[in-house]
XYZ file of C-alpha atoms in Angstrom:
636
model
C 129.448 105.882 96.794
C 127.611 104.111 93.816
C 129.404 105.702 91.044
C 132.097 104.854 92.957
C 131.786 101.129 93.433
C 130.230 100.892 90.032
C 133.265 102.477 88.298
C 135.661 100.427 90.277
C 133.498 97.015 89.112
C 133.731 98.305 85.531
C 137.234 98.414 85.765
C 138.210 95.365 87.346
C 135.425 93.458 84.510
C 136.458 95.215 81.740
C 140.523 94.987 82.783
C 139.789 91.046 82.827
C 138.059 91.396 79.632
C 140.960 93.488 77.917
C 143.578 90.829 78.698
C 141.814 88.131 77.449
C 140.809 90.130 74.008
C 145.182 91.104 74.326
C 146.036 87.364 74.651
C 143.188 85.533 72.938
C 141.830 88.087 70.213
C 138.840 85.264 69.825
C 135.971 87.622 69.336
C 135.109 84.975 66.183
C 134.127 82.192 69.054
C 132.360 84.785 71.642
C 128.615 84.116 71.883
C 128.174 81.511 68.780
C 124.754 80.285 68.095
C 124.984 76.015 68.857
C 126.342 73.928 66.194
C 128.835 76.701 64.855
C 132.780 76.457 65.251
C 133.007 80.529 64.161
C 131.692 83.715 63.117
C 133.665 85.484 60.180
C 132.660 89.097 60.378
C 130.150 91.633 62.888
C 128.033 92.127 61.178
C 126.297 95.192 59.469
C 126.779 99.145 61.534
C 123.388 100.607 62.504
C 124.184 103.042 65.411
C 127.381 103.832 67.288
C 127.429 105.332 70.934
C 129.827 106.852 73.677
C 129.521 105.592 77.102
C 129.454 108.573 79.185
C 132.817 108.440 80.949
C 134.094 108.293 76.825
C 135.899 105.409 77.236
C 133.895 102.619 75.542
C 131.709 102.500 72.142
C 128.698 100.129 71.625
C 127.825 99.090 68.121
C 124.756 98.206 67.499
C 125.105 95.937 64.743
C 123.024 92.680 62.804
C 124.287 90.073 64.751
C 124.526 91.937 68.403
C 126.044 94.778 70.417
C 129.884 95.049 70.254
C 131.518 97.074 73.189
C 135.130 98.742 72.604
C 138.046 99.745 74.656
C 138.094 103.853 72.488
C 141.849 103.955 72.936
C 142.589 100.458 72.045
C 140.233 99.489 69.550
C 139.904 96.296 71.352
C 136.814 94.707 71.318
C 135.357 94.309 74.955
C 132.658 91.953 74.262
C 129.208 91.189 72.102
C 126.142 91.259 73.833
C 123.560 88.871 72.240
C 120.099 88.216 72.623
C 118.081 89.942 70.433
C 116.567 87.585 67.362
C 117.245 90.097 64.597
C 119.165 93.029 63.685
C 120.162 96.103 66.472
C 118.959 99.281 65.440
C 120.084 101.843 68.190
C 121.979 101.806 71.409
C 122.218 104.525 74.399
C 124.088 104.349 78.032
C 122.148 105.924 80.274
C 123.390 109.159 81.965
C 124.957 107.672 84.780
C 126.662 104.675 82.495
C 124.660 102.186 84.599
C 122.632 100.964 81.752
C 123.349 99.991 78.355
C 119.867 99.827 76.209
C 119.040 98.167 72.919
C 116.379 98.511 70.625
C 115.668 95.419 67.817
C 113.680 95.112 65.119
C 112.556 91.837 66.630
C 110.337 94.565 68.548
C 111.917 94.621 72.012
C 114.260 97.081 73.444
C 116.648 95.160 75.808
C 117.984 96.798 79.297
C 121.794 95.583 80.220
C 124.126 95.751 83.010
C 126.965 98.153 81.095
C 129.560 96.542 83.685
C 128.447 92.600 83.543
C 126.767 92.146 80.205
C 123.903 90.902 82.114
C 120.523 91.068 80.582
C 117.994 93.361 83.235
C 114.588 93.663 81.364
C 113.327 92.902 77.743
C 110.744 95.909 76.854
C 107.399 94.361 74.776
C 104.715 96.480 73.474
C 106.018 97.549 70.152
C 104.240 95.864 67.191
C 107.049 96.530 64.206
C 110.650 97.036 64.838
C 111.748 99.350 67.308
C 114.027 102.058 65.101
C 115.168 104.304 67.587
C 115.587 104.701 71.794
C 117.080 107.685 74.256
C 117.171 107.929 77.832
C 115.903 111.243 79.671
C 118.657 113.302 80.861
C 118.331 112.213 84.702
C 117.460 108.449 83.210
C 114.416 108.231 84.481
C 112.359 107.668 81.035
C 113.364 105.532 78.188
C 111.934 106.572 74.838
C 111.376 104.024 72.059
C 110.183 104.183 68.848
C 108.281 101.853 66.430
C 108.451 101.127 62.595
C 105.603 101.265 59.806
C 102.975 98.961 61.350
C 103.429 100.823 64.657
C 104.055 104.185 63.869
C 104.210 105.158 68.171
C 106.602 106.690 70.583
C 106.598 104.859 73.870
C 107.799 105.816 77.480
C 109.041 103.398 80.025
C 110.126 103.404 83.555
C 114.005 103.050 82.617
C 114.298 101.211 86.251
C 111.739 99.000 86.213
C 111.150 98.130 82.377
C 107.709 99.086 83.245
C 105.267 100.772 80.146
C 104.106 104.401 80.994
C 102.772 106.472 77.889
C 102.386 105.654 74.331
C 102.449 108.743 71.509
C 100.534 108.666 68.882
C 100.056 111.119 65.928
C 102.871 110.319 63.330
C 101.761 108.704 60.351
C 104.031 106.480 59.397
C 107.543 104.594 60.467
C 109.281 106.682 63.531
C 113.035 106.918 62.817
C 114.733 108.855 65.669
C 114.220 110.066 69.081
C 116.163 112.630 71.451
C 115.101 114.348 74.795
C 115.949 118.293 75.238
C 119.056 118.827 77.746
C 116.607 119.727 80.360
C 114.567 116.295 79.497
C 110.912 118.558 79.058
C 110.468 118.147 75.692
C 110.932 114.886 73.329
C 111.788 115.037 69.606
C 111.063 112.607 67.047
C 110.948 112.228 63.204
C 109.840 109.967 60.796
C 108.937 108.466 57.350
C 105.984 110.987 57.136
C 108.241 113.714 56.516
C 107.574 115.604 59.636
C 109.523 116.260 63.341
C 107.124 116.766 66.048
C 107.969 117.853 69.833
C 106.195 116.464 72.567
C 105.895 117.841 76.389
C 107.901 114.879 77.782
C 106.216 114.784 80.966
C 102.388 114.577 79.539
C 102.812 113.471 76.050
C 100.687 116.392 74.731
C 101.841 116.804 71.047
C 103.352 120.717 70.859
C 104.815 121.268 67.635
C 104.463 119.831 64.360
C 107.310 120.755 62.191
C 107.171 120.627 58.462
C 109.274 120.919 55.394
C 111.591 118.355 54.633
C 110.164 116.726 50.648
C 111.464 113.282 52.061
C 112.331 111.418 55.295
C 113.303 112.310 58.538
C 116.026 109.726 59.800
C 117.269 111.483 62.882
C 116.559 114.598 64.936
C 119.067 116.247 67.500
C 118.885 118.900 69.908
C 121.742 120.955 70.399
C 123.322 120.941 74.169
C 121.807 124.349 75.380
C 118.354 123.394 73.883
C 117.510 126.176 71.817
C 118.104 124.351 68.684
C 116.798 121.077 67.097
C 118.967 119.708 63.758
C 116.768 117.492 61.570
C 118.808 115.112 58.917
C 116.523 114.161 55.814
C 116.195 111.725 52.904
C 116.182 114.720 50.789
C 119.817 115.290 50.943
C 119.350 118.152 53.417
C 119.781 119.292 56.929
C 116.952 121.640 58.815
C 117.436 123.549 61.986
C 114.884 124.732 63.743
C 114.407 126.955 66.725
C 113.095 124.254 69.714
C 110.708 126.249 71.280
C 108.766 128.018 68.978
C 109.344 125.196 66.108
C 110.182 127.850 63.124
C 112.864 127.234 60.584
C 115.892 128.636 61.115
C 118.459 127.537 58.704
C 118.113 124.503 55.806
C 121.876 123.352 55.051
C 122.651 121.993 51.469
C 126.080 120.414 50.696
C 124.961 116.474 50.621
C 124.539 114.646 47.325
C 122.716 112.265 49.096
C 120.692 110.988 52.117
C 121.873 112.552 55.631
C 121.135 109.550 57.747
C 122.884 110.903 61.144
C 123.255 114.079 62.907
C 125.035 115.513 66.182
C 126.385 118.246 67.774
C 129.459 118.520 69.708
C 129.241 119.058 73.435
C 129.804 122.926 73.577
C 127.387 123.139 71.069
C 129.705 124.474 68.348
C 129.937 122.175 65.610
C 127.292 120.325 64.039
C 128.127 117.188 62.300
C 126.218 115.587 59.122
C 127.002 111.929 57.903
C 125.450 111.114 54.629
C 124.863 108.049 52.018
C 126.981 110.286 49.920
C 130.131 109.048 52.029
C 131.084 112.237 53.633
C 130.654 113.735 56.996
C 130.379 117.542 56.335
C 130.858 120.197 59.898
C 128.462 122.973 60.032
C 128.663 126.537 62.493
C 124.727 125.763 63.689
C 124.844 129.585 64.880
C 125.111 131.167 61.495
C 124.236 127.818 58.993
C 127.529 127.929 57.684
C 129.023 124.917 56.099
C 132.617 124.685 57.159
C 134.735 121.439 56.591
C 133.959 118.123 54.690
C 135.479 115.036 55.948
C 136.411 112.283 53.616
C 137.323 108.252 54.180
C 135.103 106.320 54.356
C 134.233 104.174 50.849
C 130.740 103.680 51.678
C 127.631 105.707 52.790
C 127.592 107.215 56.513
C 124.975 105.245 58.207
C 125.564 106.730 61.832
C 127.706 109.895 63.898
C 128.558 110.945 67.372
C 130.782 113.010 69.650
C 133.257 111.681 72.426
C 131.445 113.769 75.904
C 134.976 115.616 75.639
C 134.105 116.914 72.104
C 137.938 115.781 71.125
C 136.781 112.940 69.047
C 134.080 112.074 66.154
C 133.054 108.230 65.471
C 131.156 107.050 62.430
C 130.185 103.789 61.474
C 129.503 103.032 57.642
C 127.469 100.906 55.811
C 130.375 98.565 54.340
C 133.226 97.651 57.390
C 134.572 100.430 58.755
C 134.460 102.299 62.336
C 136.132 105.887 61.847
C 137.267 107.997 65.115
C 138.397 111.039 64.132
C 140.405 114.031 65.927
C 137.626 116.648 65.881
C 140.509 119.736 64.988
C 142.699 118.266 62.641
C 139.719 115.628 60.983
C 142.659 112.940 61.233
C 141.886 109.668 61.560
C 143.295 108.043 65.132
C 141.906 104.659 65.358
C 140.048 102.500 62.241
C 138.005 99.719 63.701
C 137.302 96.928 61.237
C 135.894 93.788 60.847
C 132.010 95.056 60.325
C 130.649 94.101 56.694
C 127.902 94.787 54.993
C 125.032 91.935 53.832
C 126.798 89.142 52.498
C 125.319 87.535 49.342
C 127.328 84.837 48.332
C 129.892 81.968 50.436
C 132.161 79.683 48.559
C 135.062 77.021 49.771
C 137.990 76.199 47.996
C 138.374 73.085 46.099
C 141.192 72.573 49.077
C 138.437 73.607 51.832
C 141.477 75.787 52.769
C 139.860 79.373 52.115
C 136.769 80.681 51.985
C 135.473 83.272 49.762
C 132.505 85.894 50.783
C 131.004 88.113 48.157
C 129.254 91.520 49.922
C 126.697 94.252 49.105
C 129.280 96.764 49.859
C 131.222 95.554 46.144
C 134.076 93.722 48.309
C 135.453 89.878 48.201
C 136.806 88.775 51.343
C 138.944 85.885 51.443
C 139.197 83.755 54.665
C 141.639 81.229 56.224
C 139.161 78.774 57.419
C 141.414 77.037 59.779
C 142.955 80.238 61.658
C 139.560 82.022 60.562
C 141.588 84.953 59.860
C 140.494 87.807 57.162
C 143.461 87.064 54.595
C 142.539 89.334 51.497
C 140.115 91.888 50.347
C 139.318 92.222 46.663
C 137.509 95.195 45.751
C 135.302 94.039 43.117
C 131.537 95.778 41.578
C 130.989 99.174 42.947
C 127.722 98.143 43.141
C 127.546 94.981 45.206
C 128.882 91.041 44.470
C 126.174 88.964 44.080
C 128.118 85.431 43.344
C 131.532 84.623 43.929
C 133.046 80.846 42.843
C 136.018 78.943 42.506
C 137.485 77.330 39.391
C 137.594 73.543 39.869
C 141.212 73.501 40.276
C 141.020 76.665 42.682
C 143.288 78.729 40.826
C 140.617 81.210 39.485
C 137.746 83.225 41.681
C 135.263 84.742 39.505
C 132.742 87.397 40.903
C 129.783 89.137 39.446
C 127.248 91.629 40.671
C 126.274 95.500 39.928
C 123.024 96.956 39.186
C 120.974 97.552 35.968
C 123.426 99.963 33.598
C 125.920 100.205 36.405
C 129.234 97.383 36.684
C 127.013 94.640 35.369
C 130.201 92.564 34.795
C 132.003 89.363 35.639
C 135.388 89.534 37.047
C 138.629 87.090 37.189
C 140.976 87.300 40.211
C 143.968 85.219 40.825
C 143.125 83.290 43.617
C 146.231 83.064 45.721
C 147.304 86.627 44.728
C 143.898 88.065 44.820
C 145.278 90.586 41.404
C 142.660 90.877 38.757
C 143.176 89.347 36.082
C 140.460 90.197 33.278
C 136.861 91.866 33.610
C 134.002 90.165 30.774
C 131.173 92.498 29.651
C 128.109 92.071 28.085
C 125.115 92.201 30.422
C 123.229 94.735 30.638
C 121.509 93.635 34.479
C 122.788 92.464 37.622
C 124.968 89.332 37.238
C 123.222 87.431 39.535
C 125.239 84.134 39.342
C 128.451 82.468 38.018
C 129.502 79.292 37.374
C 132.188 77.751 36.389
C 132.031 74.244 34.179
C 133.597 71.174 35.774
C 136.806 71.084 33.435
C 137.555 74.953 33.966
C 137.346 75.908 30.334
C 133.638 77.408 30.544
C 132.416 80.267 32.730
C 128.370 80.884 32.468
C 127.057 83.705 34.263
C 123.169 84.759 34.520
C 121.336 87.619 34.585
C 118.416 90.339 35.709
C 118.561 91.005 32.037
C 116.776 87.545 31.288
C 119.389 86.032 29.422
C 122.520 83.351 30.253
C 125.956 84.186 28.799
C 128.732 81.193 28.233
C 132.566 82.519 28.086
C 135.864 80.622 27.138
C 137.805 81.087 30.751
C 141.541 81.190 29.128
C 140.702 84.503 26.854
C 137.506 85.846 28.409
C 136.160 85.151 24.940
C 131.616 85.075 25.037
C 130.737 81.752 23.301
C 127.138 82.211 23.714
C 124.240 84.040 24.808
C 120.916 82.246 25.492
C 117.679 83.221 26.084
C 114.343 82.006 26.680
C 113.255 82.917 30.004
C 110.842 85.404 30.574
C 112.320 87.165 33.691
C 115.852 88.052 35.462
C 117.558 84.438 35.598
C 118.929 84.304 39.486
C 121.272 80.810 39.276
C 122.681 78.374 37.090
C 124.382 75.097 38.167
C 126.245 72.613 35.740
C 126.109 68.835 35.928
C 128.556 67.096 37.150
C 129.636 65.627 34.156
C 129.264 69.302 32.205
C 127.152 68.341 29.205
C 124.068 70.196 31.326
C 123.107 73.188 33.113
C 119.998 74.310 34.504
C 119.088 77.381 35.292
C 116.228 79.002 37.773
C 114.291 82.183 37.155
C 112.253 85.094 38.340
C 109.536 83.277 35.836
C 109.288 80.585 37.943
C 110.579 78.071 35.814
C 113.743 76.027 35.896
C 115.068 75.405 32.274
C 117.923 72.690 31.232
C 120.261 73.711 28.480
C 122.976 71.492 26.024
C 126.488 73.235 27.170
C 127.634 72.374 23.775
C 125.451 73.544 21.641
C 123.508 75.926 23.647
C 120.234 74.261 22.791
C 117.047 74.286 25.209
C 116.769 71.246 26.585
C 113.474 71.102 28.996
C 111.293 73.507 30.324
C 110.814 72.398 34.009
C 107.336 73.945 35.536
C 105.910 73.599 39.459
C 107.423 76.213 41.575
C 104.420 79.045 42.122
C 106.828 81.701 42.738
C 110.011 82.704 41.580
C 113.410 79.759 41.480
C 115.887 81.500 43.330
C 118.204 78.477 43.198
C 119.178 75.189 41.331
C 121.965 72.680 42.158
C 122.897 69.356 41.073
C 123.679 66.279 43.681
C 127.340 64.875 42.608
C 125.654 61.859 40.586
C 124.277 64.233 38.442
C 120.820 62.124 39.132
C 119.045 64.687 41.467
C 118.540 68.528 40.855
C 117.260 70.695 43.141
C 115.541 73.836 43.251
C 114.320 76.460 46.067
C 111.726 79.090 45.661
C 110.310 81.904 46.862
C 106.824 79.851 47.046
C 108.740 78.215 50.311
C 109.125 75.401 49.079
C 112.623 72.764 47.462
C 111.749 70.833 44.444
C 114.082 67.576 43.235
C 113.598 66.556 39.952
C 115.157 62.924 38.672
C 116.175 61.854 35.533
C 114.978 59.229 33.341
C 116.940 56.991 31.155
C 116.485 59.215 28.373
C 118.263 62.375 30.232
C 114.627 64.127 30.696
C 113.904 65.364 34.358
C 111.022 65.269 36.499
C 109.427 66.383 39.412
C 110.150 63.823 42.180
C 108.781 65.342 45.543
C 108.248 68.593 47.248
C 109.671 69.402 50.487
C 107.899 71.762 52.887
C 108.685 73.046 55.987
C 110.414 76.467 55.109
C 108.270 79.686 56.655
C 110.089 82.267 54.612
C 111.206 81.927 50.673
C 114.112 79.618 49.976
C 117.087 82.003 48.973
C 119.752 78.602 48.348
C 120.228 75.256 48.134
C 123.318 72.802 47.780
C 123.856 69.155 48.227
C 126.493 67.804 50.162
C 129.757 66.009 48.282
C 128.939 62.282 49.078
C 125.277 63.359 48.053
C 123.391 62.193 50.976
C 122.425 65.582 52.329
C 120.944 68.160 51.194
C 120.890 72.359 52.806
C 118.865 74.799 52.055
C 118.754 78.880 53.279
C 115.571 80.562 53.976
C 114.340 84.278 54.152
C 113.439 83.740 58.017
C 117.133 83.080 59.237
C 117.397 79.190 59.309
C 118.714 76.658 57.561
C 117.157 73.447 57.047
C 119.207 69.681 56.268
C 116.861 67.160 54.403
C 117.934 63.281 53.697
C 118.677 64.062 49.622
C 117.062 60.411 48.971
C 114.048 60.356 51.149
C 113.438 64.160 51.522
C 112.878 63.807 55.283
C 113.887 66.872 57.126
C 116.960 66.289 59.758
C 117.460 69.260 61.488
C 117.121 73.002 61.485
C 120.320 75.607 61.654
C 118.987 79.010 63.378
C 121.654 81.492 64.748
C 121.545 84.507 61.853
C 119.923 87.522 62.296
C 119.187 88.306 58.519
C 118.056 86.013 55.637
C 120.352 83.397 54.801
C 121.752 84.472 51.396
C 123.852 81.565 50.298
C 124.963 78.147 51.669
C 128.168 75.916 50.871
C 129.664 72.423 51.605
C 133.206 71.867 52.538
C 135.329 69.607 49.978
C 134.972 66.822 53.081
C 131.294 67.755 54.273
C 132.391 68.407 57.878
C 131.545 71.974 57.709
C 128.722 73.757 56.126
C 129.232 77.991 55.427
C 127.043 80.230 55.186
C 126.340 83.997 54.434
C 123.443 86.213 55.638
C 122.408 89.696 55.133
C 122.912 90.027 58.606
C 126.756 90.748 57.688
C 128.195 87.549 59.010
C 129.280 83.963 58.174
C 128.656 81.324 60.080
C 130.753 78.068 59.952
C 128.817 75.080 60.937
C 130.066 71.797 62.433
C 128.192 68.717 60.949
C 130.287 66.176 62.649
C 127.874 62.956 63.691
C 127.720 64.297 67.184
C 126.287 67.461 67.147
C 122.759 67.925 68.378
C 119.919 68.527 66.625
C 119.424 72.213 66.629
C 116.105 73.500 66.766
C 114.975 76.717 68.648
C 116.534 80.063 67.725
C 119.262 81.006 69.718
């Protein structure tokens, strides 16, 4: 009579839900922190899971816990709560009970039919990596990250603590119960899987032989096997009871992260960094199929109960569910991104461009808030993205040391490519364009600052003089200056014409991860990892110096930018908030908290009415700064 009821108040919720996600399709307004008018993006994939009845998914993702409709593709709705990223998800076995675990350190209990919040779980003392429910959901198992290095049992009805399991060594990736719930697998970042008598917590097996680490165990449905996916590229299985190696699978180039079996037990299923999901006879060790599609590492696998379906989630955007005979793709789900480095308006305030660690530039209508284009740019992740002055250029630069360090040109309304500049030989951590159009600088991890002529992608210049990887450059407003902020700690001012060094400015402990200039040109600013924003003023003679300090960040300042009129100024930290300061007086005016990850990069509107900005957490937030918004000050 329960099941009953409940699946009859599931459907009438999540029928409700469906036609307002048909009619509506507003997921971008559902649970905003206060003081935002949108969220562009869901944020980074960490685990994906099948209700039991196969009809829903739940994401855990950076920003919260998305719930699909599997046939649709419709999102349901985003749980939220937890105050940093979702690592793992898991329904319990009668689909009562959806439960998250954060690495805020708490594992969350939910009504799967309401949404409603039941218990928050605190005990854990890092971030909780992994959780699974015993196969009559009596037990929820957790487990905790490098400074915790436990498994933990709790009463899955009451939220209440029961055992705590101690003997791994370091970070514990993944949990999973046997089918008959007596024994508990884990692995971890000390190499090793160990089984545990469920009911006592009496260690019984310690199982060795991966070279690297474990990031998720799985037992296969009749018990008698346990998969391990490694670091090392490979895949162990091991015989559950007696804890002897059966068969070590080889066909990954790179990290398997994720590892399932189907439901009769036939198939096992490997998703790796490498991109690829490969299938594998568990019986006999036999590699049989390799499934291709995705453009980005496999972060996380599993089977529909019915065994007819296979979802992954990926690192960059992209939700996969796949016909399990055929390896067709029937339904994409997108909309996820990976961390987002750099946010930049339009000199029209009419589109907004995102630059991601997944080597993509997203382009967004920032009335409809609608994804309009998707430039595929460094392989190896954008870093900075910005507009030319008269918005008909985007230029983007990222890659790693050796590998696409280059600066690309797009046509802005077309989003076609229009000419790619070489010459660095690090990361391109930041690009700017001059106020007139005609100069493009660009810095580097190699140390130095390059200056091109935009109209031929001709270099003019290379300068050098810092003593570490350069992370921004800013021009003045009137383009005879630009600073730029290092990895040395310094901030240095440079002649655009003749490339001469100007001033060497000297303060910041810790390395400048940012510099801007307020529109008069009279104020520069400059965030640190020390925690701290610097403005410097200029004398009469065009010299700057160090005016006053501002205090008040608790993480490292990742970005900083003034407001148009000049009267405000934003800056980004490492610990999720952004903080507004009086640009004159330095007094602080309020404090922006809704990401999950560290705020990245931070931009003005053309008007100042809206303030973007980009997190690794895999979203953008757009902020109202209209007069009458409230002072925002607690995390929500």
């Amino acid at each position: 009579m329960r099941r009953i009821l409940f699946f009859k108040l599931s459907l009438l919720f999540f029928s409700v839900l469906f036609l307002q996600s048909t009619f509506a399709q507003d997921y971008i307004h559902w649970s905003l922190p206060e003081g935002t008018k949108a969220r562009l993006g869901k944020g980074e994939i960490s685990e994906i899971a099948y209700s039991p009845d196969g009809t829903r998914l739940a994401v855990a993702s950076s920003i919260g816990i998305w719930i699909y409709d599997v046939h649709s593709g419709v999102e349901y709705t985003l749980l939220t709560g937890h105050t940093d990223p979702v690592n793992s998800v898991a329904f319990s076995p009668d689909g009562g009970t959806l439960a998250s675990a954060s690495r805020d350190k708490t594992i969350r209990l939910w009504d799967a039919a309401s949404g409603e919040q039941l218990h928050t779980l605190t005990g854990h003392i890092s971030g909780v990596n992994s959780i699974a429910f015993s196969p009559d959901g009596s037990i929820l198992a957790s487990s905790g990250g490098l400074l915790d290095k436990t498994i933990r049992l709790w009463d899955a009805v009451s939220g209440l603590h029961k055992r705590s399991l101690t003997g791994h060594t370091d970070s514990v990736t993944s949990v999973a119960f046997s089918p008959d719930g007596s024994t508990l697998a884990s692995g971890g970042w000390d190499k090793t899987i160990r089984l545990w008598d469920a009911i006592s917590g009496v260690q019984v097996h310690c199982l060795t032989g991966h070279t690297d680490w474990v990031n998720s165990v799985a037992f296969s449905p009749d018990g008698s096997t346990l998969a391990s996916g490694s670091k090392d590229h490979t895949i162990h299985l091991w015989d559950a009871v007696n804890g002897v190696q059966v068969h070590s699978l080889t066909e990954h180039t790179w990290s398997v992260n994720s590892v399932a079996f189907s439901p009769d037990g036939s198939t096992l299923a490997s998703g790796s960094g490498d991109s690829s999901i490969c299938l594998w006879d568990p019986v006999r060790g036999e590699y049989l199929q390799k499934l291709e599609g995705h453009t980005f590492g496999v972060r996380c696998i599993a089977f529909s109960p019915d065994g007819s379906t296979l979802v992954s989630g990926s690192f960059n955007d992209s939700i996969h569910l796949r016909d399990t005979i055929s390896g067709e793709t029937k339904l994409t789900l997108k909309g996820h991104t990976y961390w987002v480095n750099s946010v930049v308006f339009s000199p029209d305030g009419g589109t907004l461009a995102s630059g991601s660690e997944d080597g993509d530039i997203r382009l967004w209508d920032v009335v409809s808030r609608e994804h309009k284009r998707t430039m595929e740019g460094n392989w190896f992740g954008i870093t900075s993205v910005i507009f030319s002055p008269d918005g008909s250029t985007l230029a983007s630069g990222g890659g790693r040391e050796g590998l696409d360090t280059t600066i690309r040109l797009w046509e802005a309304a077309s989003g076609k490519h229009v000419r790619t500049l070489t010459g660095h030989t690090g990361q391109v951590t930041c690009v700017a364009f001059s106020p007139d159009g005609g100069t493009l600088a660009s810095a580097s991890q190699d140390n130095t600052i390059r200056l091109w002529e935009v109209a031929s992608g001709e270099p003019v210049r290379t300068l050098e003089g810092h003593k570490d990887w350069v992370s921004s450059i800013a021009f003045s407003p009137d383009g005879s200056t630009f600073a730029s902020g290092s990895g040395d700690s310094t901030v240095r001012m440079w002649d655009v014409v003749n490339g001469e060094h100007k001033q060497r400015l000297a303060g910041h402990i810790y390395p400048v991860s940012s510099v801007a200039f307020s529109p008069d040109g009279r104020t520069l600013a400059s965030g640190s990892w020390d925690n701290t924003v610097r403005l410097w003023g200029t004398t009469v003679a065009g010299f700057y110096f160090h005016k006053r300090t501002l205090t008040g960040h608790t993480g490292m300042v990742s970005s900083v930018a003034f407001s148009p009129d000049g009267s405000t100024l934003a800056s980004g930290d490492a610990h999720d908030c952004i903080r507004l300061w009086d640009a004159v007086s330095g007094e602080h005016r309020r404090t922006l908290t809704g990401h999950t990850g560290m705020v990245s990069s931070i931009a003005f509107s053309s008007d100042g009415s809206m303030l973007a900005s980009g997190s690794w957490d895999g979203a953008i937030l757009i902020w109202d700064l209209s007069p009458n918004t409230g002072v925002i000050e607690t995390r929500q």
